[in-house]
XYZ file of C-alpha atoms in Angstrom:
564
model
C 28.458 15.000 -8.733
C 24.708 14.148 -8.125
C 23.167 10.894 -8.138
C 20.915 11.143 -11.080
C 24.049 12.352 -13.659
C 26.476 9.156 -12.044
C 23.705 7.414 -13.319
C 23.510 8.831 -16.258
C 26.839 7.941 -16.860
C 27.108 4.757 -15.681
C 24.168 3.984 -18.006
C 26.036 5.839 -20.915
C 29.072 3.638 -20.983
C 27.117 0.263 -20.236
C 25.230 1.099 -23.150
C 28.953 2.178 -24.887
C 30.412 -0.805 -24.098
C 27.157 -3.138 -25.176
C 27.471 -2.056 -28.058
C 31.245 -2.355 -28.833
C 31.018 -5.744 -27.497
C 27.594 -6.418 -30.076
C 29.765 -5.188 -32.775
C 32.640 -6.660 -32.270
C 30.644 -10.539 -31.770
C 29.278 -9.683 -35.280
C 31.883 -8.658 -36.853
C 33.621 -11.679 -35.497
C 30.665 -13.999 -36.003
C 30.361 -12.616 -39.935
C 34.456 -13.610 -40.556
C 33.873 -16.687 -38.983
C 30.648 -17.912 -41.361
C 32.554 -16.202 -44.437
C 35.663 -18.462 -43.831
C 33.005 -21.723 -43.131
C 31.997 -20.553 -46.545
C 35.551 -20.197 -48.284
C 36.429 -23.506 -46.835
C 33.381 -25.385 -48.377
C 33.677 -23.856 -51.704
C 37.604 -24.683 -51.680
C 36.446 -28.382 -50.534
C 34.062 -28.757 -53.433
C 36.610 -27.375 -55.659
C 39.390 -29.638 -54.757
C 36.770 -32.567 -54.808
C 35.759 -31.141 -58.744
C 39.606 -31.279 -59.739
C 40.751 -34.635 -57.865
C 37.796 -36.162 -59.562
C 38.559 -35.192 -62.685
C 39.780 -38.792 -64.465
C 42.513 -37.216 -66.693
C 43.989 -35.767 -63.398
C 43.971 -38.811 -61.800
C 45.621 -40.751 -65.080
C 47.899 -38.152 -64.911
C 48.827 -37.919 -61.298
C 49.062 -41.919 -60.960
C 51.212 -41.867 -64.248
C 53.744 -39.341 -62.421
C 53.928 -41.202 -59.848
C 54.916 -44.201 -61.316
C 57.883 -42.646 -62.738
C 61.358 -42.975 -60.415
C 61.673 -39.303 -60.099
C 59.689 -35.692 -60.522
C 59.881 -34.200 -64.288
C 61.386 -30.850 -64.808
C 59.348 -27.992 -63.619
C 59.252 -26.924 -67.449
C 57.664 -30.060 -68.491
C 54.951 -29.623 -65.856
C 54.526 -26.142 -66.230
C 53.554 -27.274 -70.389
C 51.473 -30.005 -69.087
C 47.634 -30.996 -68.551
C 48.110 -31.134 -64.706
C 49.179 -27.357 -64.746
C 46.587 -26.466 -67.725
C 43.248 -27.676 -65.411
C 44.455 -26.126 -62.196
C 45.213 -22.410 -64.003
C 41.789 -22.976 -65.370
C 40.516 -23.984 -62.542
C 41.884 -21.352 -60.534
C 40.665 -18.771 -63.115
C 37.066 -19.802 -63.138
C 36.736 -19.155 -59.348
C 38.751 -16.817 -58.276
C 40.605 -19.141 -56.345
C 44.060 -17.859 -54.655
C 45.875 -20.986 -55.785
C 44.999 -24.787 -56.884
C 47.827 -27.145 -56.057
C 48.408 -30.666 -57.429
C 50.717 -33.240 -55.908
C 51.999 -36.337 -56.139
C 52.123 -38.789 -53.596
C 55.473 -37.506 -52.148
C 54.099 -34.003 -51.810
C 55.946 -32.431 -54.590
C 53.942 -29.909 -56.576
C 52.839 -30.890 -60.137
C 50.476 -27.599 -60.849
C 51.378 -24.505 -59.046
C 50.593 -20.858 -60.119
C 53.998 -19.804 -59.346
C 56.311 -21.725 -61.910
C 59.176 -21.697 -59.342
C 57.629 -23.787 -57.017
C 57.060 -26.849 -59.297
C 58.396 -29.640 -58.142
C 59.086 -28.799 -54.721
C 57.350 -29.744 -51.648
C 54.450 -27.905 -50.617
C 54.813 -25.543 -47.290
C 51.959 -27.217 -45.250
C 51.603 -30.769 -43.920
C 49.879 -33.076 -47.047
C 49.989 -36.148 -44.601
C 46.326 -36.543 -44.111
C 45.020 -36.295 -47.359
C 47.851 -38.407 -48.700
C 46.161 -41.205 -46.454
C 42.705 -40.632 -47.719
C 41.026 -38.087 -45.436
C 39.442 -34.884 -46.928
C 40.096 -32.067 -44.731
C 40.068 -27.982 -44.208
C 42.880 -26.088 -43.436
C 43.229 -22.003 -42.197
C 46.704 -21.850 -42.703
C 49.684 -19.004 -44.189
C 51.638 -20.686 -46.988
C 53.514 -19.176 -49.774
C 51.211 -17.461 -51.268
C 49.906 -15.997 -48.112
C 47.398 -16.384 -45.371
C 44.197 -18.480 -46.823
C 41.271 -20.916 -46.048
C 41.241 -23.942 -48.022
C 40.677 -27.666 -48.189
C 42.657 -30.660 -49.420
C 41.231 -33.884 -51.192
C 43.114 -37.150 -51.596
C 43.314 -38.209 -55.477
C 43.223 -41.889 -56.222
C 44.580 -44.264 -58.824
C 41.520 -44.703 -61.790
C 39.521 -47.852 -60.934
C 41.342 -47.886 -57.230
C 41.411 -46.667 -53.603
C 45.522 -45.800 -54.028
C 46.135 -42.612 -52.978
C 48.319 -40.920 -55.822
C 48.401 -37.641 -54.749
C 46.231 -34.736 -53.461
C 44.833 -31.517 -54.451
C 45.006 -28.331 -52.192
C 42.901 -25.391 -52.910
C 42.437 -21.853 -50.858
C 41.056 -18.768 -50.815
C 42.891 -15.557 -49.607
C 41.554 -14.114 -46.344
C 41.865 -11.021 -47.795
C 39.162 -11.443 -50.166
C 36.888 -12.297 -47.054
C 38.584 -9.491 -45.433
C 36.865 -7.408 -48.352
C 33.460 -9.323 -47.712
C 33.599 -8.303 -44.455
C 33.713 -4.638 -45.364
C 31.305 -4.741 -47.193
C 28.784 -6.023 -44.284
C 30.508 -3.778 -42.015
C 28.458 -0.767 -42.983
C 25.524 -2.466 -41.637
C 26.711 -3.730 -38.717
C 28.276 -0.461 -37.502
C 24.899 1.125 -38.763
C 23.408 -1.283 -35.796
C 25.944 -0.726 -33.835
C 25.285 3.119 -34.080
C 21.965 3.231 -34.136
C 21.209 0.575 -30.498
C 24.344 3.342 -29.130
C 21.974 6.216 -29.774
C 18.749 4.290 -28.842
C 20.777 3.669 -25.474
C 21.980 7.133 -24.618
C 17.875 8.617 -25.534
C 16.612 6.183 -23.441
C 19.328 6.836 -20.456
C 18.139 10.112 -20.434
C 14.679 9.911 -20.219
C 15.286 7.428 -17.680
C 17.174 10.043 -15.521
C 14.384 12.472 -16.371
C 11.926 10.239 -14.696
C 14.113 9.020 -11.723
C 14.501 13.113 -10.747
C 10.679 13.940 -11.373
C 10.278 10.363 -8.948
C 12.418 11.103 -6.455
C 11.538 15.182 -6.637
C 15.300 15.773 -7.096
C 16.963 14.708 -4.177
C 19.454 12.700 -3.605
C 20.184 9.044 -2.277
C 20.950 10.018 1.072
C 18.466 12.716 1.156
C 15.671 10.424 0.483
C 17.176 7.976 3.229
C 17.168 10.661 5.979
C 13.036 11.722 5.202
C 12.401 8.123 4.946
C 13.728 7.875 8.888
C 12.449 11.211 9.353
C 8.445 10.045 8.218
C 8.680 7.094 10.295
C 10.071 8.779 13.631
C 7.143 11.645 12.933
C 4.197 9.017 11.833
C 4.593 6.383 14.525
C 5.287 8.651 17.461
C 2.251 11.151 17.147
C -0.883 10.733 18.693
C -3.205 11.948 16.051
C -3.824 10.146 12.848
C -2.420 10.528 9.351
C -3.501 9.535 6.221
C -1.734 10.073 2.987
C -3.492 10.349 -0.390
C -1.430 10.106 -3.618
C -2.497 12.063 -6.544
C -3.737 8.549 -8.046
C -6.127 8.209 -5.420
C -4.382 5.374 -3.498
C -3.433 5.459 -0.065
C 0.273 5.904 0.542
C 0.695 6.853 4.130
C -1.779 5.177 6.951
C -0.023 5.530 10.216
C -0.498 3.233 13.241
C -2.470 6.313 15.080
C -4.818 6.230 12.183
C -5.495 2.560 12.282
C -6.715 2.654 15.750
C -8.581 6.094 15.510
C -10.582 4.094 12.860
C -10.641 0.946 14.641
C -9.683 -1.015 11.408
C -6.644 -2.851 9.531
C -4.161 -0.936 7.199
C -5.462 0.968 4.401
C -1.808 1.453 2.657
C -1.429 0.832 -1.261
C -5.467 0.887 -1.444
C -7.358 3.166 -3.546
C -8.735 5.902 -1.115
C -11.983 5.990 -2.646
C -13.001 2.699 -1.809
C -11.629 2.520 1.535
C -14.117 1.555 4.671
C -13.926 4.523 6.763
C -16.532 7.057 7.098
C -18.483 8.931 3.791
C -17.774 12.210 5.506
C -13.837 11.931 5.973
C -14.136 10.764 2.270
C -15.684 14.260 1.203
C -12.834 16.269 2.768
C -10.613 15.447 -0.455
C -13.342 15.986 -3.442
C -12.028 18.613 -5.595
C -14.931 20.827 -4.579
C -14.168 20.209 -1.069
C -12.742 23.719 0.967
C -9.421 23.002 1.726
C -8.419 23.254 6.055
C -12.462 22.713 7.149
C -12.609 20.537 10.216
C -15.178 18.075 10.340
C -16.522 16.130 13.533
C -17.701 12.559 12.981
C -17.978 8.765 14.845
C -15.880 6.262 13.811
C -14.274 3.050 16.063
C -16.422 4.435 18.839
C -14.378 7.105 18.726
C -15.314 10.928 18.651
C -12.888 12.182 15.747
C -12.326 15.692 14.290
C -10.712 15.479 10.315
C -9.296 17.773 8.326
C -7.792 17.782 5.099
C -4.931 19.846 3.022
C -3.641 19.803 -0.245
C 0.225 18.369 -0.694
C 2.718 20.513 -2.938
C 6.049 20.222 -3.897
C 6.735 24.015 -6.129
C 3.981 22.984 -8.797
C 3.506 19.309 -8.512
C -0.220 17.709 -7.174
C 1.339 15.271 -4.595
C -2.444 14.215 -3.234
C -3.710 14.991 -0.035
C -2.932 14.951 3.584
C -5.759 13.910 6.410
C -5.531 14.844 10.101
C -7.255 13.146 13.161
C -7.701 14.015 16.316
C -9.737 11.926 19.013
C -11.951 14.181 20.682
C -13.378 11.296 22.453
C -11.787 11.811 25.736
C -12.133 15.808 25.844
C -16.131 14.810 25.152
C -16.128 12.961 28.445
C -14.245 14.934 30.594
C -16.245 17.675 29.752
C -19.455 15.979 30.304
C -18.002 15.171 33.861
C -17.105 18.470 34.281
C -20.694 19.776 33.605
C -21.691 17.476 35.998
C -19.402 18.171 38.494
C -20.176 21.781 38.028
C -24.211 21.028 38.039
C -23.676 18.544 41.065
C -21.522 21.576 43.084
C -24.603 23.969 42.493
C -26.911 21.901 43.746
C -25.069 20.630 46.829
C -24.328 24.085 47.190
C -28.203 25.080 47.523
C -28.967 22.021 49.695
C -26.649 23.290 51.865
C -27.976 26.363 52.141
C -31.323 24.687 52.822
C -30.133 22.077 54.939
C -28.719 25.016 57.087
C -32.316 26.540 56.933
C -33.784 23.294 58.601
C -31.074 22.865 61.254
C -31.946 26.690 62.266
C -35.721 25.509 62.317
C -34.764 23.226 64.475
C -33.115 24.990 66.580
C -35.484 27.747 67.106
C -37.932 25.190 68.050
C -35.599 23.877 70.561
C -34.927 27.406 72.340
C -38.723 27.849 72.517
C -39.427 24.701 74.255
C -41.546 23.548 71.478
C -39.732 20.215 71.566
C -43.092 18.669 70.396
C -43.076 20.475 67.129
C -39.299 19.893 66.516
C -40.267 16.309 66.785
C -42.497 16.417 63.915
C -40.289 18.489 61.902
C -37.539 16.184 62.203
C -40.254 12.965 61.594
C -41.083 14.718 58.191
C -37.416 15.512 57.523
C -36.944 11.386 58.097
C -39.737 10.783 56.063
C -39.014 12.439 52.592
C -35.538 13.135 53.469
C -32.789 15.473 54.607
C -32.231 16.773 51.450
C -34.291 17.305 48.374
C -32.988 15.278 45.890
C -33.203 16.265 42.141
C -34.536 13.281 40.917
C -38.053 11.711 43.030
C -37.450 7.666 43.244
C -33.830 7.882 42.828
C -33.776 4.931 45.996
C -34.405 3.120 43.217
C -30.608 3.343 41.723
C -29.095 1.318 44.407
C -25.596 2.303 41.893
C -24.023 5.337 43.276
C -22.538 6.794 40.261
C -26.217 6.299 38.345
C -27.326 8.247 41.146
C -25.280 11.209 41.476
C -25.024 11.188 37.346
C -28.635 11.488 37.095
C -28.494 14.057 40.095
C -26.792 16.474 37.921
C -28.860 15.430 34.947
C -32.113 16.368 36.872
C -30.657 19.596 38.503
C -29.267 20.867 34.813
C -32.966 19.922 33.531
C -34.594 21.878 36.048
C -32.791 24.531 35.474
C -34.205 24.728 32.048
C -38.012 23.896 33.249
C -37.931 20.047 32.620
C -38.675 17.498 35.323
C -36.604 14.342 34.995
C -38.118 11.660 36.434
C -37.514 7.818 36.762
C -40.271 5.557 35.430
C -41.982 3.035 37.671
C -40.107 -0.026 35.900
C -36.958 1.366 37.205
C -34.617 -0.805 39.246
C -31.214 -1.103 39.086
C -29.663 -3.819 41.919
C -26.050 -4.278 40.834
C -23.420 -1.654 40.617
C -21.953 -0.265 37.162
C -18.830 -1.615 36.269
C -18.266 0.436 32.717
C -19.296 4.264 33.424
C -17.783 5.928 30.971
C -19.742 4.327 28.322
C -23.243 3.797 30.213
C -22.928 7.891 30.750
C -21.725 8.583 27.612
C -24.930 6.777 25.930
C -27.698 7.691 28.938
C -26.158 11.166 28.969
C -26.811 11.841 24.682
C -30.186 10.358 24.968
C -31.071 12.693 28.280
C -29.463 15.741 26.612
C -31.038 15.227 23.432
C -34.624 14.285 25.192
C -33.835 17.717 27.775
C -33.633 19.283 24.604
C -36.652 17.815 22.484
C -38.710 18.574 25.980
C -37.896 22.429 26.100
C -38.236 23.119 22.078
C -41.874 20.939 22.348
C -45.412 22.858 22.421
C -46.298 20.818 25.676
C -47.709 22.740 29.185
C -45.620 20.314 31.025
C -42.468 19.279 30.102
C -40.800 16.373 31.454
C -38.437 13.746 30.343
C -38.439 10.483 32.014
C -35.606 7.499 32.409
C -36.158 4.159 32.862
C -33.562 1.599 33.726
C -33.361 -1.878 34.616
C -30.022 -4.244 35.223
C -30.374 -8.123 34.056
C -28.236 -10.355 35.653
C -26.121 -12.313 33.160
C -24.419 -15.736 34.226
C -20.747 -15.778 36.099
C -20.077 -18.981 34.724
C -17.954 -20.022 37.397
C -16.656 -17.071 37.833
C -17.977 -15.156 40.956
C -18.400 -12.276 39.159
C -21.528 -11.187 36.979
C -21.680 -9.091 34.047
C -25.020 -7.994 34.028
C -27.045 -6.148 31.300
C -28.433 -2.475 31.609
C -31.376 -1.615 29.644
C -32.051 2.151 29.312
C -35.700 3.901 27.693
C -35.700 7.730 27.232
C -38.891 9.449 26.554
C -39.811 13.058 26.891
C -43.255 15.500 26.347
C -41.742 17.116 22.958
C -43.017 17.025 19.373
C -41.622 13.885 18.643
C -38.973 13.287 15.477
C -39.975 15.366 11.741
C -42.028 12.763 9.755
C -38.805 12.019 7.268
C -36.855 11.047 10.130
C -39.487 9.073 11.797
C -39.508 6.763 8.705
C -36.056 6.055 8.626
C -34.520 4.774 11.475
C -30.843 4.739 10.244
C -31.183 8.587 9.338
C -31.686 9.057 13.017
C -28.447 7.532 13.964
C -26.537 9.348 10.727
C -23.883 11.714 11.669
C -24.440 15.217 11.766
C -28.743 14.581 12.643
C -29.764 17.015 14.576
C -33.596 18.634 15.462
C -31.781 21.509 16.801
C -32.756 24.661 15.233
C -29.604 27.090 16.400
C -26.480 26.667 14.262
C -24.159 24.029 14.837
C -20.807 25.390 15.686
C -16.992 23.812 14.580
C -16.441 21.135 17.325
C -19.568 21.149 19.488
C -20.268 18.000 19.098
C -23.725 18.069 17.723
C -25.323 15.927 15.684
C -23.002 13.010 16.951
C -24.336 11.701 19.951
C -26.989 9.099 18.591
C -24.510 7.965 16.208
C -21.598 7.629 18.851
C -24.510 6.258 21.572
C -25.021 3.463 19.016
C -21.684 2.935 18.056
C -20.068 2.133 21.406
C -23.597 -0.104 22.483
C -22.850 -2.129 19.506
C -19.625 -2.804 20.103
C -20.534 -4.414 23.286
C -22.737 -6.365 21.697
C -26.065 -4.285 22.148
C -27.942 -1.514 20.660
C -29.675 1.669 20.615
C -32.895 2.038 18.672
C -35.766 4.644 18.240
C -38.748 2.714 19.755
C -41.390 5.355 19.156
C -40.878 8.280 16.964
C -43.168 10.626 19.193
C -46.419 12.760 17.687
C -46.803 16.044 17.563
C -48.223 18.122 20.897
C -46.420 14.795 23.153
C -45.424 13.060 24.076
C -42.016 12.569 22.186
C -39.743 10.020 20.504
C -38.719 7.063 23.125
C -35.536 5.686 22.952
C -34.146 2.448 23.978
C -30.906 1.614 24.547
C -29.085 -2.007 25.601
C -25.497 -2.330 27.210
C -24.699 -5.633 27.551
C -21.636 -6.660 30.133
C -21.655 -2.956 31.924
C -23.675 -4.462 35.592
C -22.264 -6.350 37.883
C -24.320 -7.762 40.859
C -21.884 -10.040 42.982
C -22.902 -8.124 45.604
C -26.364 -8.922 45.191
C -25.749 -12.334 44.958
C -23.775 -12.334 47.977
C -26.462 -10.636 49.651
C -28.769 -13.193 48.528
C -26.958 -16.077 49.660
């Protein structure tokens, strides 16, 4: 049997049962106030008759006599004559007068005069009013008894016992029982409706599976959400966030988003967009968020017919980004070595010939001028300037890959870096956007000569006891194209906006343009620094110049060693 109809059931006969056990407590409750009322009219009754003064002059005068007169007598006297009428009048199931022995003076039956009545008379024949529920000879009744006293005295001379059946509240009772069962019926029906839509709701909540069902995806989503690598965000069809998974959080770089509406959530405007209803369901989109090159997507959730919300994929690109860029420069860095070897072999065959000719003279000055501007032609003039291996061979490559497509990169006369970079990854990652997107500025630009030059100093920060300094690197790009268009040039921020480009080809799924200046700026801030456009460039040259700051990236304790 499934869940939902147990349920169902269970709920059916709570609601069954409630409502018995409603009835049944006012039905009881009803028989209990109409006896409380039978007993109070039978109390003021027997209060009426015992304070009648002829029934007391009559009672006191019977009892004065040395025995109990004949039950014809009483049954022709005034005792009987006010209890019949009495009895009459209400509707009363018997009014009994006795002396102070007990013994019946007014009875309806005749037979029973002058014997002693069935139930105990011993506290009203000491003076005490009281109620009685009781089954005497005339059947089961409620009723009270009230002492009568002596005229002009507090002797007790007798008592008078009145009741009403319990049948005749028996009758009152059905006739409230119609309404009661009415209620009865009518929360029973109430019940069982709202049961059902209740199990109506609990299948369209739970989609129709069962207990353990839901247990097993609930183990299932966790297993699959916290041991993947890319990020997943779930969108209910109310807009609110329902699944956020740890990969997400750090993709984004920010707390957890779960229970909070989607729409207002901090992450980027473009991962919003992906889940607009005019958005086309499966494009991938490539943006910068937590420092982090990220590519999102976004599908549509089902279940048959039902809108469950929407599903968001990431996928850190980040990495793949920078081992490319290494690979470039590997690749740039192999051709190059591979044509200085070429020409170093060249020289040592110079050489050589100049040696088997006896022209040592000659080979002398060839080698002096070898000395002087070096053994091999490096890509980049000044580049003794970068005491920082890694700066060196990076901007190697850089310069080689730039000459390759006609631009000189060069290293401005304010270049000098001393200490040795202890962060790489990010310092290339920044100087390499800027140089590629300054390479690229330099060959689309109307200038005769195109050129892009790099200029970069280290500041030495404070070790503060430590021995080791974490220095700052300050980086300024320019190049001899047109310069930025004249909307971007106004607006600094749209410059660093994802998806800027001044590229005129296409931008292809996943190359990663338009996200360098935004990324660049992104991981500089988070170290505390910056990237900004310090001259948006003119028309004709030169172009825009670009400054970037990296603090905590240097470190010069060899300097300072060397200086000590």
């Amino acid at each position: 049997m499934r869940f939902s109809t147990q349920t169902l059931l269970l709920q059916l006969a709570v609601v069954a049962l409630v409502a018995l056990l409603s009835g049944a407590v006012h039905a009881w409750l009803t028989y209990d106030r109409l006896g409380r009322e039978a007993e109070n009219q039978a109390l003021t009754l027997a209060r009426t008759v015992a304070s009648d003064p002829s029934v007391r002059a009559a009672v006191e005068s019977i009892s004065a006599l040395p025995g109990t007169p004949p039950a014809s007598e009483l049954l022709a006297g005034p005792l009987m004559a006010v209890a019949e009428g009495a009895r009459a009048r209400t509707g009363a199931l018997f009014v009994v007068i006795t002396d102070e022995a007990g013994l019946r003076l007014a009875h309806p039956d005749a037979e029973r005069l002058g014997e002693k009545v069935s139930t105990d008379p011993s506290e009203a024949l000491s003076g005490r009013e009281v109620t009685t529920r009781n089954t005497g000879t005339l059947g089961p009744s409620a009723g009270a008894k009230v002492p009568v006293f002596a005229p002009g005295s507090a002797t007790v001379v007798g008592e008078v016992s009145v009741g009403y059946s319990t049948e005749t509240i028996g009758q009152s009772l059905a006739r409230d029982i119609d309404p009661i069962a009415l209620t009865a019926a009518g929360a029973l029906l109430v019940g069982i409706l709202a049961s059902f839509l209740l199990r109506r709701r609990l299948q369209r909540l739970t989609l129709g599976l069962e207990p353990e069902e839901i247990s097993t995806l609930v183990h299932d989503q966790v297993a699959v959400l916290q041991g993947v690598d890319d990020g997943v965000i779930g969108v209910s069809a109310d807009g609110r966030i329902s699944v956020f998974n740890a990969a997400a959080r750090r993709l984004l770089g920010g707390p957890d988003l779960a229970g909070k509406p989607w729409a207002e959530a901090p992450v980027p405007a473009r991962l919003l967009a992906l889940t607009r209803a005019d958005a086309a369901e499966g494009d991938a989109v490539e943006l910068v968020a937590g420092g982090r090159v990220l590519v999102a997507s976004a599908r549509k959730a089902l279940h048959g017919r039902e809108d469950l919300g929407w599903v968001v994929m990431l996928r850190d690109r980040t990495e793949l980004q920078q081992l490319t860029r290494q690979l470039d420069a590997v690749g740039t860095m192999s051709t190059a070595l591979r044509a200085q070897r070429h020409e170093f072999a060249n020289q040592l065959h110079t050489i050589a010939g100049f040696m088997s000719m006896g022209q040592h003279q000659q080979a002398r000055d060839y080698l002096a001028g070898l000395v002087a501007t070096g053994p091999l032609k490096f890509p980049v003039d000044q580049a003794e300037l970068l005491q920082d291996p890694y700066l060196q061979a990076f901007l190697g490559a850089k310069g080689v890959e730039a000459d390759e497509r006609g631009v000189t990169l060069r290293l401005g006369p304010e270049t000098l870096v001393r200490g040795r970079v202890t962060e790489p990854q990010e310092v290339t990652t920044v100087l390499g956007n800027l140089i590629d997107n300054a390479v690229n500025a330099a060959v689309a630009g109307s200038a005769a000569e195109r050129w892009v030059e790099v200029e970069i100093l280290d500041e030495p920060g404070d070790d503060a006891g430590t021995g080791t300094v974490k220095g700052t690197l300050h980086i300024v790009v320019g190049d001899s194209g047109d310069g930025l268009p004249a909307a971007a040039a106004t607006a600094e921020d749209a410059v660093f906006a994802e998806g800027f480009t001044t590229s005129e080809r296409p931008v292809r799924a996943g190359a990663g343009q338009g996200l360098g200046l935004a990324l660049a700026r992104q991981l500089a801030r988070r170290r505390g620094g910056d990237v900004r456009l310090l001259d948006p460039g003119s028309p004709g040259g030169p172009g825009a110049v670009f400054v970037a700051t990296l603090p905590g990236t240097t470190s010069d304790s060899m300097r300072r060693d060397d200086n000590a």
